[in-house]
Short mmCIF file of C-alpha atoms and ligand atoms in Angstrom, two decimals:
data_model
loop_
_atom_site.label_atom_id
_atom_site.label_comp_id
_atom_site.label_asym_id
_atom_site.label_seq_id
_atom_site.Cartn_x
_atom_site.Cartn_y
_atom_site.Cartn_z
CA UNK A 250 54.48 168.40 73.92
CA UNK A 251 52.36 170.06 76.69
CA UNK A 252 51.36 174.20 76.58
CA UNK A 253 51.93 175.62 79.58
CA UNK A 254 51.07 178.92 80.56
CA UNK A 255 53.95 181.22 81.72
CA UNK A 256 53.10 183.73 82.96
CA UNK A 257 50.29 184.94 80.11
CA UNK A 258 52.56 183.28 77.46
CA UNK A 259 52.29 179.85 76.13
CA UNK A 260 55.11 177.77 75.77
CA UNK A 261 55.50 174.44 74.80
CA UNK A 262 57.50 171.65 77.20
CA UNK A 263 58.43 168.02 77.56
CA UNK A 264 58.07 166.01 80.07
CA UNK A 265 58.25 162.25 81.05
CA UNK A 266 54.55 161.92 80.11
CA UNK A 267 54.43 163.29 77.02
CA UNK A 268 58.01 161.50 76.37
CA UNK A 269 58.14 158.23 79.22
CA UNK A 270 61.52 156.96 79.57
CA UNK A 271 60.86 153.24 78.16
CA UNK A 272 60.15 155.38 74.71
CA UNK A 273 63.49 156.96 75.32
CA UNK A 274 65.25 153.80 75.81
CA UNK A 275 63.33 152.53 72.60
CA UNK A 276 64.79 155.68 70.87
CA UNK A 277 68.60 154.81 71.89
CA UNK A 278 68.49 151.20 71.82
CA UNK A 279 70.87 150.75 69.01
CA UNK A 280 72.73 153.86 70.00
CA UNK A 281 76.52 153.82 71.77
CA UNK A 282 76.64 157.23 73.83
CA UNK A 283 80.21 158.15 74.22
CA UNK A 284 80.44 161.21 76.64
CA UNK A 285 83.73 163.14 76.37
CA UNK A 286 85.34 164.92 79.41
CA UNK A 287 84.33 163.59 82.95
CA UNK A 288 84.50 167.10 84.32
CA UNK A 289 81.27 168.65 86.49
CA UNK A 290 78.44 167.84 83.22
CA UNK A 291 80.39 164.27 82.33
CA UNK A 292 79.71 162.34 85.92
CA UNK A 293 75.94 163.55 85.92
CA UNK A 294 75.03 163.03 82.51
CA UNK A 295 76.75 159.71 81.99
CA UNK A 296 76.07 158.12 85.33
CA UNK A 297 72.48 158.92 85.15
CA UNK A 298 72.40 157.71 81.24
CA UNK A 299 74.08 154.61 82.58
CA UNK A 300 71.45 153.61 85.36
CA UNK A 301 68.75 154.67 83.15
CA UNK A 302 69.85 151.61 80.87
CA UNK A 303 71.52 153.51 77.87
CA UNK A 304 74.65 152.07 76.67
CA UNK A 305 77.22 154.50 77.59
CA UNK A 306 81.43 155.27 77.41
CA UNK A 307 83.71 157.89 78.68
CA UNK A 308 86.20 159.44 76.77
CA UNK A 309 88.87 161.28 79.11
CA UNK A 310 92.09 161.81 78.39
CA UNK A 311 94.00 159.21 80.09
CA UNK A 312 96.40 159.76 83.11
CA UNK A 313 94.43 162.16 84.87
CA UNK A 314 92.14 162.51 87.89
CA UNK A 315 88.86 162.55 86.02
CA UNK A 316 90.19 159.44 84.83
CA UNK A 317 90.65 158.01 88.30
CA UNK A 318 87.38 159.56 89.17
CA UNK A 319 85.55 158.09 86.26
CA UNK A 320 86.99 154.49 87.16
CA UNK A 321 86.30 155.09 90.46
CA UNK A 322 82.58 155.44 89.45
CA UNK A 323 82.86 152.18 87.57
CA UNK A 324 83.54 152.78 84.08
CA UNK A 325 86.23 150.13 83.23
CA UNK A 326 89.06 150.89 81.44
CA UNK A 327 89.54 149.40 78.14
CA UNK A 328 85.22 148.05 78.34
CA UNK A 329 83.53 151.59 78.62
CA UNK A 330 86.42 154.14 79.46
CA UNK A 331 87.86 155.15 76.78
CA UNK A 332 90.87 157.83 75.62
CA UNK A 333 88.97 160.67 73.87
CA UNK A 334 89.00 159.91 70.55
CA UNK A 335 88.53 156.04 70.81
CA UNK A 336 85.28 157.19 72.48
CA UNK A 337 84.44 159.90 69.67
CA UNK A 338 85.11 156.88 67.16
CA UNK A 339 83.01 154.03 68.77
CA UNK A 340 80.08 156.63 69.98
CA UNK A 341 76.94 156.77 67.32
CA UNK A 342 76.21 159.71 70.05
CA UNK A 343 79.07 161.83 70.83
CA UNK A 344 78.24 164.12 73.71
CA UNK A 345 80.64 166.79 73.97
CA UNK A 346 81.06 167.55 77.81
CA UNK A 347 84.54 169.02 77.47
CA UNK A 348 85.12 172.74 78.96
CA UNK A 349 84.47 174.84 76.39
CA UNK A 350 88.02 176.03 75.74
CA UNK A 351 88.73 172.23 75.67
CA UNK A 352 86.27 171.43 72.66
CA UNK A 353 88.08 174.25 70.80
CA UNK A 354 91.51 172.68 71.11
CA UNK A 355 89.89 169.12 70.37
CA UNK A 356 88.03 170.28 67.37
CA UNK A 357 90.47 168.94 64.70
CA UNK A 358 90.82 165.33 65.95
CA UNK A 359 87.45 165.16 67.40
CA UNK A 360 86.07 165.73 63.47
CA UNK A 361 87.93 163.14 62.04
CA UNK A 362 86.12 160.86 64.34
CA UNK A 363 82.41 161.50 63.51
CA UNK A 364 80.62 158.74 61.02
CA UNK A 365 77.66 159.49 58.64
CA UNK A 366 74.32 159.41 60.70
CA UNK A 367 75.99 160.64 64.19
CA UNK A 368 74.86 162.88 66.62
CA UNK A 369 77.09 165.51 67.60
CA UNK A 370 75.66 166.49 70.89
CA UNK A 371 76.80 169.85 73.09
CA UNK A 372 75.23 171.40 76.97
CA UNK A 373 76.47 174.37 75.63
CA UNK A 374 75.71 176.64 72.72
CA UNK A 375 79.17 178.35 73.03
CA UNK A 376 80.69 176.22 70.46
CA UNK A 377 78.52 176.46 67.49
CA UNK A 378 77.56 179.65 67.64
CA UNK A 379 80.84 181.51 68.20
CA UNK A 380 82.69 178.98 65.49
CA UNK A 381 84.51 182.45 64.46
CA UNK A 382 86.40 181.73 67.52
CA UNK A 383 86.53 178.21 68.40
CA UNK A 384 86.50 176.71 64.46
CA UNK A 385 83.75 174.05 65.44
CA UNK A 386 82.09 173.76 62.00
CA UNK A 387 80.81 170.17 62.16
CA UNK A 388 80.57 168.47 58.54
CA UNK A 389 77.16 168.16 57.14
CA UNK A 390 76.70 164.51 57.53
CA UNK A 391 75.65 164.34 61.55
CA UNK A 392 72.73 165.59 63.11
CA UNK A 393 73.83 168.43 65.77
CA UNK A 394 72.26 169.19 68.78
CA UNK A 395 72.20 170.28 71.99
CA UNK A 396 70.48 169.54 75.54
CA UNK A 397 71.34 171.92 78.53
CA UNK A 398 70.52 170.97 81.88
CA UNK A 399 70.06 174.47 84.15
CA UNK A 400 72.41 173.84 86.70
CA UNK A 401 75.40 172.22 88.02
CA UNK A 402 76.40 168.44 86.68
CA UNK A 403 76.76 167.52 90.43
CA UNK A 404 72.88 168.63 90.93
CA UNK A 405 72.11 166.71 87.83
CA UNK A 406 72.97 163.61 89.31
CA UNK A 407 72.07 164.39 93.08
CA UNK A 408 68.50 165.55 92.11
CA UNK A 409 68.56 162.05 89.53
CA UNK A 410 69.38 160.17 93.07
CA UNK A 411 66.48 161.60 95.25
CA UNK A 412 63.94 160.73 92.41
CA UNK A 413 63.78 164.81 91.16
CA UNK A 414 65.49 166.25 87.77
CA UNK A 415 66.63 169.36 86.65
CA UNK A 416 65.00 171.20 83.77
CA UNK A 417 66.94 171.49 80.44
CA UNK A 418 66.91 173.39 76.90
CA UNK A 419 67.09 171.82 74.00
CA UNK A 420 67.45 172.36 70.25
CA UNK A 421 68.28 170.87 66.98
CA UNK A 422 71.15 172.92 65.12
CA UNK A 423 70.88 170.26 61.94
CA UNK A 424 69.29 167.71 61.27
CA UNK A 425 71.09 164.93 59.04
CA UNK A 426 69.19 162.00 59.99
CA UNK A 427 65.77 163.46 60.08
CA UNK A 428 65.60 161.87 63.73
CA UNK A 429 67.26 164.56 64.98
CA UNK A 430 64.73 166.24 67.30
CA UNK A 431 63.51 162.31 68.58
CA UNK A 432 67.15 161.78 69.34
CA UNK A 433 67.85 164.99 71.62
CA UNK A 434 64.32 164.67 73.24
CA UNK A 435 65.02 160.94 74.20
CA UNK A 436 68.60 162.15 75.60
CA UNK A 437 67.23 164.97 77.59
CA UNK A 438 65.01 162.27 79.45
CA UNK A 439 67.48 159.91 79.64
CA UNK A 440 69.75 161.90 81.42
CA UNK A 441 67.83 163.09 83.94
CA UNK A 442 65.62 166.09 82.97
CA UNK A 443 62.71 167.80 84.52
CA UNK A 444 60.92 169.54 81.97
CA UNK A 445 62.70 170.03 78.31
CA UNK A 446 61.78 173.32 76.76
CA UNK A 447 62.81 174.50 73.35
CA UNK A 448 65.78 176.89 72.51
CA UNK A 449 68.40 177.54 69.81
CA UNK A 450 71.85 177.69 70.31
CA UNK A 451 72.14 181.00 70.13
CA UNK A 452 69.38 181.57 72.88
CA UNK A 453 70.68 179.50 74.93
CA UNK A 454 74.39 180.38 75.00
CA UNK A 455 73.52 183.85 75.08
CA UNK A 456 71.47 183.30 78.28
CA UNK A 457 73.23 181.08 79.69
CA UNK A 458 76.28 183.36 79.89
CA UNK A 459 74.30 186.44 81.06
CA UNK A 460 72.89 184.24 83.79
CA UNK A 461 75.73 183.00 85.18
CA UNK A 462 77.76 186.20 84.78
CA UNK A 463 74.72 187.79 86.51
CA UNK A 464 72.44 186.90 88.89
CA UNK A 465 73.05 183.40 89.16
CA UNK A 466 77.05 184.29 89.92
CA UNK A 467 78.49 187.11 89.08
CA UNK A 468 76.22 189.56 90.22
CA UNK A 469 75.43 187.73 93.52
CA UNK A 470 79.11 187.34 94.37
CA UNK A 471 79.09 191.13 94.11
CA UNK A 472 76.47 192.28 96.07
CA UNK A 473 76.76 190.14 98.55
CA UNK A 474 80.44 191.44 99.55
CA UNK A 475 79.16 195.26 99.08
CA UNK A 476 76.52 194.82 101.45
CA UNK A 477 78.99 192.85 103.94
CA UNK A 478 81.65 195.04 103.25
CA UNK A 479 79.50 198.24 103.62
CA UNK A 480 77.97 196.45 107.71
CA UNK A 481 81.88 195.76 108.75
CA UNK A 482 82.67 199.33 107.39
CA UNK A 483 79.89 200.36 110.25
CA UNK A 484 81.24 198.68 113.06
CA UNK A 485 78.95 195.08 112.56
CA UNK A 486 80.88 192.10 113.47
CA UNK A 487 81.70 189.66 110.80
CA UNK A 488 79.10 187.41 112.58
CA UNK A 489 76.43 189.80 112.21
CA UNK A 490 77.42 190.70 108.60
CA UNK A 491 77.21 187.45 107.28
CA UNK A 492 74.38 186.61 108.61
CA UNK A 493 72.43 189.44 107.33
CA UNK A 494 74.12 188.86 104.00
CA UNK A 495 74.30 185.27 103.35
CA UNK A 496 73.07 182.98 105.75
CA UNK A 497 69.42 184.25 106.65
CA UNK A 498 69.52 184.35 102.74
CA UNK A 499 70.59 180.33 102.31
CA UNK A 500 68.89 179.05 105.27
CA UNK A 501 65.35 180.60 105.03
CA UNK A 502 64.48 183.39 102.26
CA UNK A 503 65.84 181.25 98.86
CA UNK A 504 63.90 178.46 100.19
CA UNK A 505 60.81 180.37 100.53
CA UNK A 506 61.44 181.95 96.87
CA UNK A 507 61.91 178.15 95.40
CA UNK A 508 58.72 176.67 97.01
CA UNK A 509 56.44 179.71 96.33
CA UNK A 510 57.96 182.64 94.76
CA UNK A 511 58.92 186.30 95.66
CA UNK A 512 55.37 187.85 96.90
CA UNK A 513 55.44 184.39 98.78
CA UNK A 514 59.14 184.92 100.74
CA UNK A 515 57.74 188.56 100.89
CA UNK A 516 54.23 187.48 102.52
CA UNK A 517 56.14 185.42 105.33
CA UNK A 518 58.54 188.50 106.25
CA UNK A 519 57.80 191.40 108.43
CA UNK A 520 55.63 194.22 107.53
CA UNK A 521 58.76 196.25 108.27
CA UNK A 522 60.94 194.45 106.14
CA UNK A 523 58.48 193.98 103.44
CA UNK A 524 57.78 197.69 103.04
CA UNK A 525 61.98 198.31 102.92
CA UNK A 526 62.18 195.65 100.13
CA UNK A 527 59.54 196.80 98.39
CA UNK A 528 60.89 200.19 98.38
CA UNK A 529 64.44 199.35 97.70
CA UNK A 530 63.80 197.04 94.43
CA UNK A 531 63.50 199.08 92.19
CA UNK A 532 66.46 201.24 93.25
CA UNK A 533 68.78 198.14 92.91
CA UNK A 534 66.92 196.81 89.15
CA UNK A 535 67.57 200.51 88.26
CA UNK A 536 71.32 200.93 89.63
CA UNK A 537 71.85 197.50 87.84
CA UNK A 538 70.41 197.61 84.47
CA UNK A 539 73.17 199.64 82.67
CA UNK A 540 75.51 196.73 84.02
CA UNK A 541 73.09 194.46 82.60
CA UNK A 542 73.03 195.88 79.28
CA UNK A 543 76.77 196.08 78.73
CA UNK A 544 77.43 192.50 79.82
CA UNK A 545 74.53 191.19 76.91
CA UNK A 546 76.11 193.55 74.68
CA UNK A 547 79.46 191.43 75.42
CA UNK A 548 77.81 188.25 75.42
CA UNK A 549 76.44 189.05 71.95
CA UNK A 550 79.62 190.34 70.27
CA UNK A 551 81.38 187.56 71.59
CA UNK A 552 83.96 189.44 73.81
CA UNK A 553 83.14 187.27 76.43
CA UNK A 554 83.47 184.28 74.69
CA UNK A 555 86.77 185.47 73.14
CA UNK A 556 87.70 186.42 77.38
CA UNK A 557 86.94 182.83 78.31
CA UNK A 558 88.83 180.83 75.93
CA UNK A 559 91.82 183.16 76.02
CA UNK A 560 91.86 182.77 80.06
CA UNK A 561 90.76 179.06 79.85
CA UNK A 562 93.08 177.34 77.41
CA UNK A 563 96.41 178.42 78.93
CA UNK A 564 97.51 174.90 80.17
CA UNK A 565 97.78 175.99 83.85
CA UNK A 566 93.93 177.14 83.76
CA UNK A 567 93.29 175.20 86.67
CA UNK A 568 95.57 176.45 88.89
CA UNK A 569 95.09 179.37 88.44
CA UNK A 570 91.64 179.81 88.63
CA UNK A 571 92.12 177.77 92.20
CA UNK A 572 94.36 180.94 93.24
CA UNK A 573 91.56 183.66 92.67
CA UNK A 574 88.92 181.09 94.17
CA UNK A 575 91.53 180.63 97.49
CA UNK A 576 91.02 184.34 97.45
CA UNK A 577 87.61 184.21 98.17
CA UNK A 578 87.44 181.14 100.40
CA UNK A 579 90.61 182.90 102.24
CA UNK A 580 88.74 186.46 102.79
CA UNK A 581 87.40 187.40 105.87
CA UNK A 582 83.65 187.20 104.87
CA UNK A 583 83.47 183.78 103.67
CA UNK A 584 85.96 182.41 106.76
CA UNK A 585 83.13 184.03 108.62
CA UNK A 586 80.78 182.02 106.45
CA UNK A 587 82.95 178.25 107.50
CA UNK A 588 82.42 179.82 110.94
CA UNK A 589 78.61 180.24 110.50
CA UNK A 590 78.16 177.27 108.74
CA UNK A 591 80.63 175.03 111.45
CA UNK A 592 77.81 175.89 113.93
CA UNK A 593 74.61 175.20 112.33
CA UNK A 594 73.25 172.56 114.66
CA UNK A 595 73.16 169.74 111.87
CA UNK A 596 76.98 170.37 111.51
CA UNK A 597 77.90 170.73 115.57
CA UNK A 598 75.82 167.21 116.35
CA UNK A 599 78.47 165.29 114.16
CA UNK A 600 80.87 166.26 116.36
N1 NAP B 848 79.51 172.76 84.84
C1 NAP B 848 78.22 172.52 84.65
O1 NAP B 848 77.54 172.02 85.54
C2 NAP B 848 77.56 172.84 83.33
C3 NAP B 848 76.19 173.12 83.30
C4 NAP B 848 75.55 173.23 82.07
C5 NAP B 848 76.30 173.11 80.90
N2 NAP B 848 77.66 172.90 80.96
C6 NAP B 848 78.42 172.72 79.72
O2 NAP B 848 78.86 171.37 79.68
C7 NAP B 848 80.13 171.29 79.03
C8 NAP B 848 81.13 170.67 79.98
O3 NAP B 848 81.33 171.55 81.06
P1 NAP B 848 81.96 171.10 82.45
O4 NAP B 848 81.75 172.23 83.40
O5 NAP B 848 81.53 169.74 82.79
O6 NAP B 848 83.49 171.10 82.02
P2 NAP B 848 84.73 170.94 82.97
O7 NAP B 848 84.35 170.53 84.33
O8 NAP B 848 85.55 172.15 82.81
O9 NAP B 848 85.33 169.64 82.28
C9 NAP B 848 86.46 169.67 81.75
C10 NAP B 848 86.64 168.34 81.01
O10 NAP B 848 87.23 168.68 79.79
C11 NAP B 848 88.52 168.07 79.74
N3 NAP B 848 89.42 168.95 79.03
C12 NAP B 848 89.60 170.29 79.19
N4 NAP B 848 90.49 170.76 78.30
C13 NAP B 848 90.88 169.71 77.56
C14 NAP B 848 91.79 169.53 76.49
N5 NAP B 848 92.47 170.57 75.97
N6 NAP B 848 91.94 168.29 75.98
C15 NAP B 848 91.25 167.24 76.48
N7 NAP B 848 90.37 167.33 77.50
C16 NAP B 848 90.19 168.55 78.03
C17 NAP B 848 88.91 167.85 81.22
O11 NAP B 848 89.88 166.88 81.31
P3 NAP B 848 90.98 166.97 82.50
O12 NAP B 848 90.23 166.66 83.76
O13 NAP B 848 91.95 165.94 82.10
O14 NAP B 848 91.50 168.37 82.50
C18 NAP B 848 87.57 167.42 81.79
O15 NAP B 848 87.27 166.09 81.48
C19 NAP B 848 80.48 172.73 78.64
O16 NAP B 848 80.03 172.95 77.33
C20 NAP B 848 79.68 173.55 79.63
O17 NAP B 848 79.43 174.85 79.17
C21 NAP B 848 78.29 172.76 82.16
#
């Protein structure tokens, strides 16, 4: 483990020098990884395991595009793509990269498939520690744990392509084998991680939703349409709106934030438009704290959790969360946004 400093606190990480990946492979040798589901975290994590050179399956219910898909990226029916509780049998790892509402409904076959010794591996805390809800009590006899890479399964394996990695949390919920920890660190390299740092499954499901729900998501989503609704209300064209809103954002200010921090994207602004934003900051944090504390206060008393699986295991979840995403793509701001986007020069030069 290395100490880092963050910010005045010290924290221990992993990374591929304190943990290389030949020590990972050494870790996993004897192992069979079976990842389950070849959703968004399935492709990234298993692909990446698989040119990393850990023996890996698929589980994925058969019949299905992510079984297409998962053939299509060369897992062979029968050899290393398997239904879902084949895999769950034949795995000594059994990564569990189902939606969330699907690991629920999977629960009582999926635990008639685990052997003594296993690992019983989640990206998600959500699970374990809201078992009230979803009944995923796992028997004592596997190790559980959990490594959860910060960001989308489709960066995961992008980011593993271009030679970067995206970090991850991990954490050991029980420990049967007494390799435990050894086993989720080696994973977390394996799969493509940039730092590891450690959580619990609590902390990190309890985060994680916040996050997303806030201002990874949620809360972005939303102030970005009241401050593009609020410009069109004043006579700005949708042009003008979006670019204010979104694109100026996407293009130039994130990018300064990721390679340097706030003060930095501040520092290479204009004196004008640093002293507004330094002004209006804390008028936002303040306006947006109570909302804050009532959606942790929901994340914690499991109301959201008991929102998502309700919404998320009606069989026609798909579709219909592809209607209220057609409603965004079909609103006027983000048709503006295909327009904006259509004529970035990169995009114009193809044609
Ligand atoms: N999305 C991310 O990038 C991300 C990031 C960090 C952590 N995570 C965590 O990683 C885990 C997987 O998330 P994900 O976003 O990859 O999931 P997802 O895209 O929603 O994947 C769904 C997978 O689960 C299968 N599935 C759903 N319901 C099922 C059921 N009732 N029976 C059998 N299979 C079922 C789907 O099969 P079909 O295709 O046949 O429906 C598909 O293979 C979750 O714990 C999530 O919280 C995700």
């Amino acid at each position: 483990m290395a100490t880092i400093d963050f910010g005045g606190v010290l924290e221990e990480v992993i990374t591929a020098e304190e943990f290389p990946l030949e020590k990972a492979r050494e870790v996993l040798k004897n192992e069979t990884v079976a990842v389950l589901g070849y959703g968004v975290q399935g492709p990234g994590q298993s692909q990446n395991l698989r040119d990393n050179g850990i023996n890996v399956i698929v589980g994925q219910r058969e019949n299905s595009k992510s079984w297409d898909r998962a053939a299509a990226d060369g897992f062979v029916p029968g050899k290393t793509l398997f239904p879902i509780e084949t895999a769950a049998k034949k795995g000594t790892v059994i990564q569990n990269l189902l939606s969330d509402a699907g690991q629920k409904a999977t629960w009582p076959q999926i635990k008639t498939c685990l052997n003594k010794g296993d690992a019983l591996y989640f990206s998600h805390g959500f699970s374990i520690t809201y078992k009230d809800q979803t009944g995923v009590i796992p028997p004592d006899f596997v190790d559980v744990i959990l490594v959860a890479p910060k960001g989308s399964g489709t960066t995961l394996r992008t980011n593993f392509l271009e030679g970067s990695g995206l970090n991850s949390s991990f954490a050991v919920h029980q420990d049967y084998t007494g390799k435990a920890k050894e086993r989720t660190i080696a994973l977390g390299i394996a799969i493509g991680s940039g730092y590891l740092f450690p959580t619990t499954f609590e902390k990190e499901v309890f985060s994680d939703l916040t996050g997303e729900r806030g201002v990874l998501m949620g809360c972005l989503a939303g102030v970005m349409e009241a401050q593009y609704t609020l410009l069109r209300k004043h006579g700005h064209t949708p042009s003008e709106a979006f670019n204010e809103t979104v694109e100026e954002l996407t293009q130039s200010l994130i990018l300064l934030v990721a390679d340097n921090g706030m003060d930095w994207m501040y520092a290479n602004c204009s004196a004008t438009a640093q002293r507004g934003a330094l002004d209006w900051a804390p008028k936002f944090r303040d306006a947006v704290a109570p909302v804050f504390k009532a959606l942790y206060e929901r994340v914690a008393s499991g109301a959201e959790t008991k929102r998502v699986l309700e919404a998320n295991s009606a069989p026609d979840y798909r579709e219909k969360l592809q209607k209220e995403l057609n409603v965004i793509k079909n609103s006027e701001m983000w048709r503006a946004g295909a327009a904006v986007r259509a004529l970035r020069p990169e995009n114009r030069r193809k044609y």
